[in-house]
Tab-separated table of C-alpha atoms and ligand atoms in Angstrom:
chain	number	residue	atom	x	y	z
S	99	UNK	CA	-38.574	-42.432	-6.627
S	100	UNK	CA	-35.594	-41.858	-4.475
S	101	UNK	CA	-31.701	-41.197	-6.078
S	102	UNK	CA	-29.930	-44.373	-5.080
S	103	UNK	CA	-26.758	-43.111	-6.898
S	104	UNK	CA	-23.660	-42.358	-4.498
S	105	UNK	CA	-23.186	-38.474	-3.945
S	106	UNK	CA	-20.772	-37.003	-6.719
S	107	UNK	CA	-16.881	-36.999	-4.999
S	108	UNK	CA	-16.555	-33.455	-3.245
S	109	UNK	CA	-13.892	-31.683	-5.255
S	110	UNK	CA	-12.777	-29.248	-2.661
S	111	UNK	CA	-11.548	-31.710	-0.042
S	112	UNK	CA	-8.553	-30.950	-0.858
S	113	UNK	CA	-8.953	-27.797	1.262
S	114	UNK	CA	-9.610	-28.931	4.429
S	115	UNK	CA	-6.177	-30.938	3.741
S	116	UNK	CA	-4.355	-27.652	2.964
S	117	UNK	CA	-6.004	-25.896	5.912
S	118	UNK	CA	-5.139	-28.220	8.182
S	119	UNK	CA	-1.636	-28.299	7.250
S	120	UNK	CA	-1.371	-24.655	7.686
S	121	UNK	CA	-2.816	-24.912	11.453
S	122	UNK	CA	-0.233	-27.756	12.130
S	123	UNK	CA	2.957	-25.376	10.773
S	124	UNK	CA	1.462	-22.430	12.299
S	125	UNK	CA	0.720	-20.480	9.010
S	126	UNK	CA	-2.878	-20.466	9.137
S	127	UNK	CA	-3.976	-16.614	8.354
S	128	UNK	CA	-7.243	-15.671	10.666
S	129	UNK	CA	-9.296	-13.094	10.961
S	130	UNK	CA	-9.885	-10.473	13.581
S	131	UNK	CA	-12.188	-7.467	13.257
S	132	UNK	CA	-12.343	-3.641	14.054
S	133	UNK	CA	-14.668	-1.819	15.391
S	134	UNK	CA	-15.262	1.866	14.818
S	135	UNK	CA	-12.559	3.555	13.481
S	136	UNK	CA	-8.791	2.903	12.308
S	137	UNK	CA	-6.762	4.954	14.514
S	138	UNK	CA	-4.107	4.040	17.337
S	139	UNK	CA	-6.524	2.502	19.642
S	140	UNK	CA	-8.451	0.223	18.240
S	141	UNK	CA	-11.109	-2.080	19.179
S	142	UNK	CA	-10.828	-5.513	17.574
S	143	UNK	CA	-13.397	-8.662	18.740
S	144	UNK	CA	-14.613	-6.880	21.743
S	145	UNK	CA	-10.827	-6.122	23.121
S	146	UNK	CA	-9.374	-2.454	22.895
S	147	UNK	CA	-5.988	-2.358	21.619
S	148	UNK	CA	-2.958	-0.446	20.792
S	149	UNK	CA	-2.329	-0.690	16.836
S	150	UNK	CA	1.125	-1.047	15.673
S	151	UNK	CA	-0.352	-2.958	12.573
S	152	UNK	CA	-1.763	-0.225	10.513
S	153	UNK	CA	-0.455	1.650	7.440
S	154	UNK	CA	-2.570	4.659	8.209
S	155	UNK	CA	1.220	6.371	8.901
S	156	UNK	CA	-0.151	9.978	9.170
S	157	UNK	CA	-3.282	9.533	11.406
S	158	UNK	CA	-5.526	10.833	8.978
S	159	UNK	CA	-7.687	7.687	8.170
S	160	UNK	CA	-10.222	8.982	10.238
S	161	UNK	CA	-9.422	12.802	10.230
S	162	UNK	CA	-12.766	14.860	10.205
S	163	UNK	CA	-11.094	17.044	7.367
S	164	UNK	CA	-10.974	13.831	5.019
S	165	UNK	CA	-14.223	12.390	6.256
S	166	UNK	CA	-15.909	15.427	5.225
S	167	UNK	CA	-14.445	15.132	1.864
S	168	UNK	CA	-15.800	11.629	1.121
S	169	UNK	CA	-19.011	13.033	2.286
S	170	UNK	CA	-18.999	15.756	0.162
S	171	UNK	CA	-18.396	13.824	-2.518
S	172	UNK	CA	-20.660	11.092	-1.556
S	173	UNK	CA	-23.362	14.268	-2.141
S	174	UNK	CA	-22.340	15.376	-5.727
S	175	UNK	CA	-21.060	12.392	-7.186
S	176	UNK	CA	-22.537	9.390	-5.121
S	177	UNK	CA	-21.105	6.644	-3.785
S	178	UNK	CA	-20.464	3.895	-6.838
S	179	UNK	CA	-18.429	4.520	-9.410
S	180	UNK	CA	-20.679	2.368	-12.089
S	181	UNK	CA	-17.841	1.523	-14.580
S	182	UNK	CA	-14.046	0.953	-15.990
S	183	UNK	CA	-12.384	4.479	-16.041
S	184	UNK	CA	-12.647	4.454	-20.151
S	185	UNK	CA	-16.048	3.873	-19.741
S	186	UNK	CA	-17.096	6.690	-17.840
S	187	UNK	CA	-16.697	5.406	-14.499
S	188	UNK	CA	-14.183	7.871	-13.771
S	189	UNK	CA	-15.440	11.306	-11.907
S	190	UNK	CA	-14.410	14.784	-11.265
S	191	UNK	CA	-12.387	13.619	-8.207
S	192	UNK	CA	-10.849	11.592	-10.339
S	193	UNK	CA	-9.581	13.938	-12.475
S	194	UNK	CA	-9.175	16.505	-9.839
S	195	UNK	CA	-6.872	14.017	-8.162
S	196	UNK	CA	-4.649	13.005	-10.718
S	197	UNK	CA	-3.873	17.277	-11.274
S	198	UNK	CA	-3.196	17.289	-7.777
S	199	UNK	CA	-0.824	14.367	-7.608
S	200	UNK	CA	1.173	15.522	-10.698
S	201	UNK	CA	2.067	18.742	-9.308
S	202	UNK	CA	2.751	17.294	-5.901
S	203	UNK	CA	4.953	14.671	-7.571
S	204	UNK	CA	6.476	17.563	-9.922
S	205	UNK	CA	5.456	15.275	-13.144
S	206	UNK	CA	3.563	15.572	-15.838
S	207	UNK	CA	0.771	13.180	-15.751
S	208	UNK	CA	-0.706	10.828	-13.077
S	209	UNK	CA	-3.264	7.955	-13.085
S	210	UNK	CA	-5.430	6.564	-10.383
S	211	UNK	CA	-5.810	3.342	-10.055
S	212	UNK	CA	-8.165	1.054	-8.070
S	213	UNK	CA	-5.641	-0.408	-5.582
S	214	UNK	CA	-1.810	0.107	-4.998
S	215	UNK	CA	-1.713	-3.639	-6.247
S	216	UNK	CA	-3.337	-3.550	-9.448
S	217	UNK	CA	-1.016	-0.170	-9.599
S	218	UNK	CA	2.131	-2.181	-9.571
S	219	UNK	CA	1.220	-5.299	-11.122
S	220	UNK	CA	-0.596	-3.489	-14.315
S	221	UNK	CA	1.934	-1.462	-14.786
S	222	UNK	CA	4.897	-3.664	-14.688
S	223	UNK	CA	2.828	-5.969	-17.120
S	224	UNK	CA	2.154	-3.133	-19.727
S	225	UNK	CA	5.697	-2.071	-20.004
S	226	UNK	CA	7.559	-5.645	-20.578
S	227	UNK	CA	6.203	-8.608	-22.017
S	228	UNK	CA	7.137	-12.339	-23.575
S	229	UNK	CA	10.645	-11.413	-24.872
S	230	UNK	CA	11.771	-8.876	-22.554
S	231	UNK	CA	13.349	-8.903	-18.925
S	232	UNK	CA	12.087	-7.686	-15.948
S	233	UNK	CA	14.759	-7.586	-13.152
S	234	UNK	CA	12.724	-7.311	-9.379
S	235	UNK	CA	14.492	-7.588	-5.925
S	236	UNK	CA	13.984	-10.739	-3.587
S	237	UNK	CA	11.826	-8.600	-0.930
S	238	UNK	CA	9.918	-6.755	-3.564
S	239	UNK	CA	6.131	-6.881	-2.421
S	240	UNK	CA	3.847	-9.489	-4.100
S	241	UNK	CA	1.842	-7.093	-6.573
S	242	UNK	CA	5.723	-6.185	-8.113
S	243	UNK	CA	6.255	-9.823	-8.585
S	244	UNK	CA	2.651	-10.862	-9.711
S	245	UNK	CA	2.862	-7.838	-11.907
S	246	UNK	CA	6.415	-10.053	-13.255
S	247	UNK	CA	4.747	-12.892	-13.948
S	248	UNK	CA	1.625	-11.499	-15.632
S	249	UNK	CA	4.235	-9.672	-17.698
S	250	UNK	CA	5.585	-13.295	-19.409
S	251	UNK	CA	8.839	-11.824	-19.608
S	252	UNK	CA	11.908	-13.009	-18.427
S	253	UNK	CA	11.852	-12.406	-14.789
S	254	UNK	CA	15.367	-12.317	-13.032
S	255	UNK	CA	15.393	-12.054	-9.342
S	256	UNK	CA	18.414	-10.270	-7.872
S	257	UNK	CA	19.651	-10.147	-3.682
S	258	UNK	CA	17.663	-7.687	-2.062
S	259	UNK	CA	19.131	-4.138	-2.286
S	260	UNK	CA	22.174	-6.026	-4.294
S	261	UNK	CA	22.925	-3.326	-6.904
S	262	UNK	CA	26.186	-4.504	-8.311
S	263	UNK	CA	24.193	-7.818	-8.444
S	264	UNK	CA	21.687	-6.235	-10.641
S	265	UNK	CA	24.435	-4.591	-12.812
S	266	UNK	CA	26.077	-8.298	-13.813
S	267	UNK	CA	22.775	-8.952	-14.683
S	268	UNK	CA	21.950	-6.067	-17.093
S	269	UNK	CA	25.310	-6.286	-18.543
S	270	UNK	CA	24.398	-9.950	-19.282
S	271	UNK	CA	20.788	-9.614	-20.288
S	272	UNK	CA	20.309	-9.019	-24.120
S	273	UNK	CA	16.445	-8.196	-24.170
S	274	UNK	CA	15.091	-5.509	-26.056
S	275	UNK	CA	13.257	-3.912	-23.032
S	276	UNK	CA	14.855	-4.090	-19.645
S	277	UNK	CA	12.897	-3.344	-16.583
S	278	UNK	CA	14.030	-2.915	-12.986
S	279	UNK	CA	11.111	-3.192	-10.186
S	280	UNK	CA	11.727	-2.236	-6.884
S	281	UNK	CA	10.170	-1.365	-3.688
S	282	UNK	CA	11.884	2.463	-2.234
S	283	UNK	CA	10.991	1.192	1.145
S	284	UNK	CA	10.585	-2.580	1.890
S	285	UNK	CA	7.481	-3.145	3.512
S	286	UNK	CA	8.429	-5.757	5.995
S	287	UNK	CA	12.247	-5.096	6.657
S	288	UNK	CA	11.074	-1.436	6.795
S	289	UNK	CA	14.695	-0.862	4.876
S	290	UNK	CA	15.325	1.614	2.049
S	291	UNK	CA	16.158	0.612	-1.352
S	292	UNK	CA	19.900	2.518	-2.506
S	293	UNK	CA	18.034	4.099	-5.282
S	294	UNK	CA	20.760	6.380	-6.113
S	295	UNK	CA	23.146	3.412	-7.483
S	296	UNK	CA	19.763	2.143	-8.989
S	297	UNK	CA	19.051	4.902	-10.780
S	298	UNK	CA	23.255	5.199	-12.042
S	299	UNK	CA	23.087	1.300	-12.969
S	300	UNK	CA	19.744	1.899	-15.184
S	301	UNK	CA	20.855	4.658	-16.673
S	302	UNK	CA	24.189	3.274	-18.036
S	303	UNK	CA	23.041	0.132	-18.919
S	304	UNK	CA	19.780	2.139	-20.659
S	305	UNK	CA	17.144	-0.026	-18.763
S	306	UNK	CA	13.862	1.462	-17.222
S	307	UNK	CA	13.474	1.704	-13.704
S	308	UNK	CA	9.955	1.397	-11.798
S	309	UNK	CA	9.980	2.181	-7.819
S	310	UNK	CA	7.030	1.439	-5.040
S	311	UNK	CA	6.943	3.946	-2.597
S	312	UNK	CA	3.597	2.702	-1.271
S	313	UNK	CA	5.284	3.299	2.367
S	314	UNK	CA	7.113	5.997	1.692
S	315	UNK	CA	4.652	8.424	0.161
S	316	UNK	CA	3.629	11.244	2.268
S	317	UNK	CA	6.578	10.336	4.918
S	318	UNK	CA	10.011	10.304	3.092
S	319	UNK	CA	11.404	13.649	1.741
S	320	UNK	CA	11.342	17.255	2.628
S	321	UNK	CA	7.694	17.408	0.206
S	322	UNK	CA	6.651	13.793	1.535
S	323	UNK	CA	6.899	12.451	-2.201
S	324	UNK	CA	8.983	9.629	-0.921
S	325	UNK	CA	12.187	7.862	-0.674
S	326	UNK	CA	13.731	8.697	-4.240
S	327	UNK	CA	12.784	12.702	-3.268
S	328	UNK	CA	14.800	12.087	0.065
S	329	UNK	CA	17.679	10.332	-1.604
S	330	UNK	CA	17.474	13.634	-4.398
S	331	UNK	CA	16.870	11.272	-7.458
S	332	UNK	CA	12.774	11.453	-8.102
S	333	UNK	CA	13.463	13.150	-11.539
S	334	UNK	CA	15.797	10.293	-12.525
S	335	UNK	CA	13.205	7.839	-11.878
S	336	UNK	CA	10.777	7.094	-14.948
S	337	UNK	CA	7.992	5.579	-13.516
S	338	UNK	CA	7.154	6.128	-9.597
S	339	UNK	CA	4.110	3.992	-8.333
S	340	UNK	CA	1.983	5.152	-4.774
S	341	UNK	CA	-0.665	4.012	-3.064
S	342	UNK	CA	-3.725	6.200	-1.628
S	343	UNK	CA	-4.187	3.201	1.193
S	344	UNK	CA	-1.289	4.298	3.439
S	345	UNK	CA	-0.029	7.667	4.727
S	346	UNK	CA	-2.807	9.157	2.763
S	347	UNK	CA	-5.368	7.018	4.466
S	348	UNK	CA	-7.772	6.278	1.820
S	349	UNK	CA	-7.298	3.164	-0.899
S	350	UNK	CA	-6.046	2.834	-3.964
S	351	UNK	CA	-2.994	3.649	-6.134
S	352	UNK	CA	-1.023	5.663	-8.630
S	353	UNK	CA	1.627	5.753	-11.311
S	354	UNK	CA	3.067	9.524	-11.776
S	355	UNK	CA	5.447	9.922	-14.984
S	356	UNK	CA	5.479	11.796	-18.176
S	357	UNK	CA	2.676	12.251	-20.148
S	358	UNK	CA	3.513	9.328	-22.605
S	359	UNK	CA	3.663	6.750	-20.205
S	360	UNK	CA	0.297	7.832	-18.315
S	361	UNK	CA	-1.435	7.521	-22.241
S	362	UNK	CA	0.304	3.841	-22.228
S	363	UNK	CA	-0.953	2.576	-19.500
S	364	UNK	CA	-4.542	3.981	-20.578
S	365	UNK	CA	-3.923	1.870	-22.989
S	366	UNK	CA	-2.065	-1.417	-21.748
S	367	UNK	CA	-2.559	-1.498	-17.861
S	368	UNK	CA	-4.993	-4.056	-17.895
S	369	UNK	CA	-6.264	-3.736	-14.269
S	370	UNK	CA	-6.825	-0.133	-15.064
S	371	UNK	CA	-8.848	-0.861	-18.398
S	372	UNK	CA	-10.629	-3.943	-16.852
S	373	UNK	CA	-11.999	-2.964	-12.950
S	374	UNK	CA	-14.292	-0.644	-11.879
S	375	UNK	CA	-12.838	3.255	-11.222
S	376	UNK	CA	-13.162	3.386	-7.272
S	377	UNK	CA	-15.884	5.269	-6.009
S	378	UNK	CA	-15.338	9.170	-5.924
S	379	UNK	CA	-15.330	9.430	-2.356
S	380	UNK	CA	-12.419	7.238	-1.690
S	381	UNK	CA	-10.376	9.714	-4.015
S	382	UNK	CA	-11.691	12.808	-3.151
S	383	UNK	CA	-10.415	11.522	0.539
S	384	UNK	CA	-7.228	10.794	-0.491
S	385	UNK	CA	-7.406	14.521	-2.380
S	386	UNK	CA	-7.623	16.274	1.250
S	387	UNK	CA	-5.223	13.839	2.650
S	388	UNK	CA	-2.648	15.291	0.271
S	389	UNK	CA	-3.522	18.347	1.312
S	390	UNK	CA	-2.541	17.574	4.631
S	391	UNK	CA	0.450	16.508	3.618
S	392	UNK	CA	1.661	19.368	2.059
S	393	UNK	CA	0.215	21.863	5.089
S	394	UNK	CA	1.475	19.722	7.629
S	395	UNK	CA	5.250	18.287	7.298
S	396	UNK	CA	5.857	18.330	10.765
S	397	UNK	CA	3.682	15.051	10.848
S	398	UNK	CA	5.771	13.080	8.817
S	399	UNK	CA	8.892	14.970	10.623
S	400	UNK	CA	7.782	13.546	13.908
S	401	UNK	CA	6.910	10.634	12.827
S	402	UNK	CA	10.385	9.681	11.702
S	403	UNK	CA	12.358	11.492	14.441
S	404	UNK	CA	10.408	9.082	17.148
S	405	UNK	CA	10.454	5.906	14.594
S	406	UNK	CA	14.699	6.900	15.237
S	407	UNK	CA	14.421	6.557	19.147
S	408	UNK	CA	11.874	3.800	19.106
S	409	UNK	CA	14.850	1.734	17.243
S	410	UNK	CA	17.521	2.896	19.095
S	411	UNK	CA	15.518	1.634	22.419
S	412	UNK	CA	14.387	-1.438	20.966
S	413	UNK	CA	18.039	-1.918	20.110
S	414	UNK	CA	19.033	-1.236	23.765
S	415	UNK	CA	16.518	-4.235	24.744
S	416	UNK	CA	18.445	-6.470	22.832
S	417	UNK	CA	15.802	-6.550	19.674
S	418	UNK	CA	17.490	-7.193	16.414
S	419	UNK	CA	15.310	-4.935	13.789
S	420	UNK	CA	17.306	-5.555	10.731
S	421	UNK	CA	18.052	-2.588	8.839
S	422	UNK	CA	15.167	-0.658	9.670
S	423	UNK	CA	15.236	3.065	8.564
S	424	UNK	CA	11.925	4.097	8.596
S	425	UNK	CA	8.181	3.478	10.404
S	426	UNK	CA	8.562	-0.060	9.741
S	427	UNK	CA	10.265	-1.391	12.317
S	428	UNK	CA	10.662	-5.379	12.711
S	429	UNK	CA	11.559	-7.398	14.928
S	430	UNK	CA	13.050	-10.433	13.656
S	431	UNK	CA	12.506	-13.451	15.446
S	432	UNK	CA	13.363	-16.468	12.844
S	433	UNK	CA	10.253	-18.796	14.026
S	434	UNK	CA	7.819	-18.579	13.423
S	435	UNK	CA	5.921	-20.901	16.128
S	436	UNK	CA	8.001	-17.916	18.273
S	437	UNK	CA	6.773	-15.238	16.146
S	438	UNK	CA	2.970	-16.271	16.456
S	439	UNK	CA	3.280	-16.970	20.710
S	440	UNK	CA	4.717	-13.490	20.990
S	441	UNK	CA	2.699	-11.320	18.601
S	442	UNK	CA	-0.524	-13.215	20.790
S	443	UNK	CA	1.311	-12.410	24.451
S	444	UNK	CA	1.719	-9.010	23.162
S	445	UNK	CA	-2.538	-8.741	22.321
S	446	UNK	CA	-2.628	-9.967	25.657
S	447	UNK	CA	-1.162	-7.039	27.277
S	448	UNK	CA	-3.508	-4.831	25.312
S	449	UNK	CA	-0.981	-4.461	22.479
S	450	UNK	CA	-0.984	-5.512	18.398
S	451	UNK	CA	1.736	-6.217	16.923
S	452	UNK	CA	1.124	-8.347	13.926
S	453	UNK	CA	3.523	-11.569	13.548
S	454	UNK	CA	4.719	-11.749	10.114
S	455	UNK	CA	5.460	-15.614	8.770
S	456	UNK	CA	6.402	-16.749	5.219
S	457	UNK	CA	5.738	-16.763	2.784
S	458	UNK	CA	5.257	-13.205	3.366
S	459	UNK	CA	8.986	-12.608	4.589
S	460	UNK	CA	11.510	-15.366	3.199
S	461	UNK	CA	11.865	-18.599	5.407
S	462	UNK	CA	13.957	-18.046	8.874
S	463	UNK	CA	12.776	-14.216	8.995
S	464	UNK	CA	9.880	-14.012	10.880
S	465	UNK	CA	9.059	-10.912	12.617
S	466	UNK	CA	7.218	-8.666	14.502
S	467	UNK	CA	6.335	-6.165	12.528
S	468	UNK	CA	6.050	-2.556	14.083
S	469	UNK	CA	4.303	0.087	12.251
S	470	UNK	CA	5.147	3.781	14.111
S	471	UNK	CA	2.335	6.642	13.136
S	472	UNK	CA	1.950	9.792	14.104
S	473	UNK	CA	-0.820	9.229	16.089
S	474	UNK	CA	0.708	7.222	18.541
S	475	UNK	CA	1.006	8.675	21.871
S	476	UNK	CA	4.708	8.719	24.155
S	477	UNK	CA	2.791	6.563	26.919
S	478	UNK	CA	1.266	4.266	23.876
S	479	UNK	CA	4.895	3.485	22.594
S	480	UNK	CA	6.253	3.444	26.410
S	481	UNK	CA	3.651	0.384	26.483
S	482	UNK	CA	4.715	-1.346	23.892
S	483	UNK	CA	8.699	-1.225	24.843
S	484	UNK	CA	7.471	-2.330	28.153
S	485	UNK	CA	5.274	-5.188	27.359
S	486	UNK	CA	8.141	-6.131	24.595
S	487	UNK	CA	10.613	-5.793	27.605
S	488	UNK	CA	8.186	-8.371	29.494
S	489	UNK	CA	8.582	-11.200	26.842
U	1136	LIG	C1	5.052	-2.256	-0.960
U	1136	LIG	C2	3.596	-2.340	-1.279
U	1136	LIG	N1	3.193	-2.044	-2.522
U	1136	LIG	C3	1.899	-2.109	-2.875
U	1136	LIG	C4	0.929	-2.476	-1.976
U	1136	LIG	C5	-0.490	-2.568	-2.416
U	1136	LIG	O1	-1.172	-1.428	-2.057
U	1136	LIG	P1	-2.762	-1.459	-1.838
U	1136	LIG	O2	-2.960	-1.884	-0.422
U	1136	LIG	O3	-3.176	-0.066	-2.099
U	1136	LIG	O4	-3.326	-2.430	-2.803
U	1136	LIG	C6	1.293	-2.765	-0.664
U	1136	LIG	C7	0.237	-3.140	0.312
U	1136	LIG	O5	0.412	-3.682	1.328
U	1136	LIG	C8	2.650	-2.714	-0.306
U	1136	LIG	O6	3.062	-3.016	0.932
């Protein structure tokens, strides 16, 4: 007997709608893909590239010395982790780890979690919720502000960097738990957050402050702990969140603190209670990558002394790149039709340079986004100025 009934309406049209939207304003996200390893020259769908898109700040993504230490732990602990961290899933490395990142961070406790993202936005959400305030800058990355609205507190969103801003509102704000998110080094403007006047402005108006120095870890200050060590304020700052995925070339996160807090977020950080502990090996990576960081500053040294001149000639060429003080260097186009031509000339003189649209960077700010490492090469950046100088 055949089914003369009409097939059931599709539910997911709806996509193809949203999709092609995208396409027609020039936001549609695609896909490209690497092979071999992430380094400075990559090769991505058959074409070999220089990468100014990559986070992997220090070069050591695919050092030998932290290759061999996934492998090694590959051998003694395997490779999956099985389970949630409270239930067993979490390993030596793990451990091992969060000793090592204490005492780098000069704190008393550390956690590990599985990603930089569930990092922020577990931790915001276990320290405010539904009658407190959480204060979070305009650029803050997305896991600060998911980890707001997971929170269900009141979430107040101040002008980026806008301290005196953020003062008004504390003075105004009669919650019982304040919180303060922000990023120590915004990951698209590649600008640094005045944490000093943070720090004064929490302090006085008793309010806890959490930073992100996902892009600053390993780079910023004389021990590489980041932008609040630079600025001479990391003891002043409760609760410091890191990521393993960037200068330390591995993945995953961290919250360093005191003791108390660490137990808390055993406790409340849902993302850390409910996901799988990430597989040894990725840890025990990011273990010898700290180790590099503390043998080698004159990585991170470099690294910032040529980010300097790579502005200043940028600059000379007539690029505007914002406020940049760091790695991150954009260049800010406005439009993004502009934004997606260029980034695509640039692949086409063997370069990457990822275009950056909203909602990713606020509406009118799209950019080029330049990410300096220290494996980059005088004639690779000489390339890039020139085939920038060429648009
Ligand atoms: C500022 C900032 N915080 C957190 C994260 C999330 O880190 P992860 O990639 O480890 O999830 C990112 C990632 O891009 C980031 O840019």
């Amino acid at each position: 007997m055949c089914d003369t009934n009409p097939p059931p309406p599709d539910p997911l049209t709806w996509i193809d709608g949203e999709l092609t939207r995208l396409d027609r304003e020039g936001r549609r996200r695609r896909l490209s893909t690497r092979e071999g390893p992430q380094g400075p020259r990559i090769v991505a769908d058959g074409e070999t590239l220089v990468h100014f898109g990559s986070n992997d700040y220090l070069g050591l993504a695919a050092d030998p010395r932290v290759v061999a230490a996934a492998v090694e732990a590959i051998r003694t602990e395997g490779w999956g982790s099985g389970a949630s961290p409270l239930v067993l899933g979490r390993a030596r490395s793990h451990l091992e780890l969060e000793r090592c990142l204490a005492e780098f961070e000069g704190t008393e406790a550390a956690l590990v979690f599985p990603s930089g993202f569930a990092a922020n936005a577990g931790t915001v959400a276990a320290l405010v919720g539904p009658g407190d305030a959480v204060l979070t800058d305009r650029k803050n990355h997305a896991s600060l502000l998911d980890g707001c609205r997971l929170s269900r507190a009141d979430v107040r969103v101040y002008p980026h960097g806008d301290w005196q801003e953020l003062d008004r509102l504390l003075a105004r704000t009669r919650a019982r738990r304040r919180l303060v998110v922000t990023d120590s080094l915004f990951s698209m403007g590649g600008d640094l957050a005045p944490l000093g006047e943070f720090v004064a402005v929490c302090e006085q108006h008793g309010a806890m402050l959490l930073i992100d120095e996902a892009h600053a870890t390993g780079v910023f200050g004389p021990r590489g702990r980041g932008v609040a060590e630079a600025l001479g304020v990391e003891h002043r700052v409760p609760v410091r969140v890191g990521t393993l995925s960037k200068a330390l070339g591995s993945a995953g996160g961290f919250v360093v603190g005191r003791r108390s807090l660490i137990e808390w977020l055993i406790n409340a950080a849902r993302p850390y209670i409910f996901s799988t502990a990430s597989p040894a090996a990725t840890v025990a990576a990011a273990g010898a990558a700290l180790q590099m960081v503390r043998r080698e500053p004159q990585r991170r040294e470099t690294l910032l002394a040529r980010a300097a001149t790579l502005r200043q000639r940028l600059r000379d060429q007539g690029w505007n790149v914002g406020n940049s003080a760091s790695q991150i260097v954009p260049l800010i186009v406005g439009d993004v039709g502009r934004a997606v031509r260029w980034s695509q000339a640039l692949r086409g003189r063997g370069v990457f340079v990822p275009a950056i649209r909203p909602p990713t960077v606020p509406e009118g700010e799209a950019c080029l986004r330049i990410s300096l490492t220290w494996a980059h090469t005088e004639e690779m950046i000489a390339q890039l100025v020139e085939a920038l100088r060429q648009l």
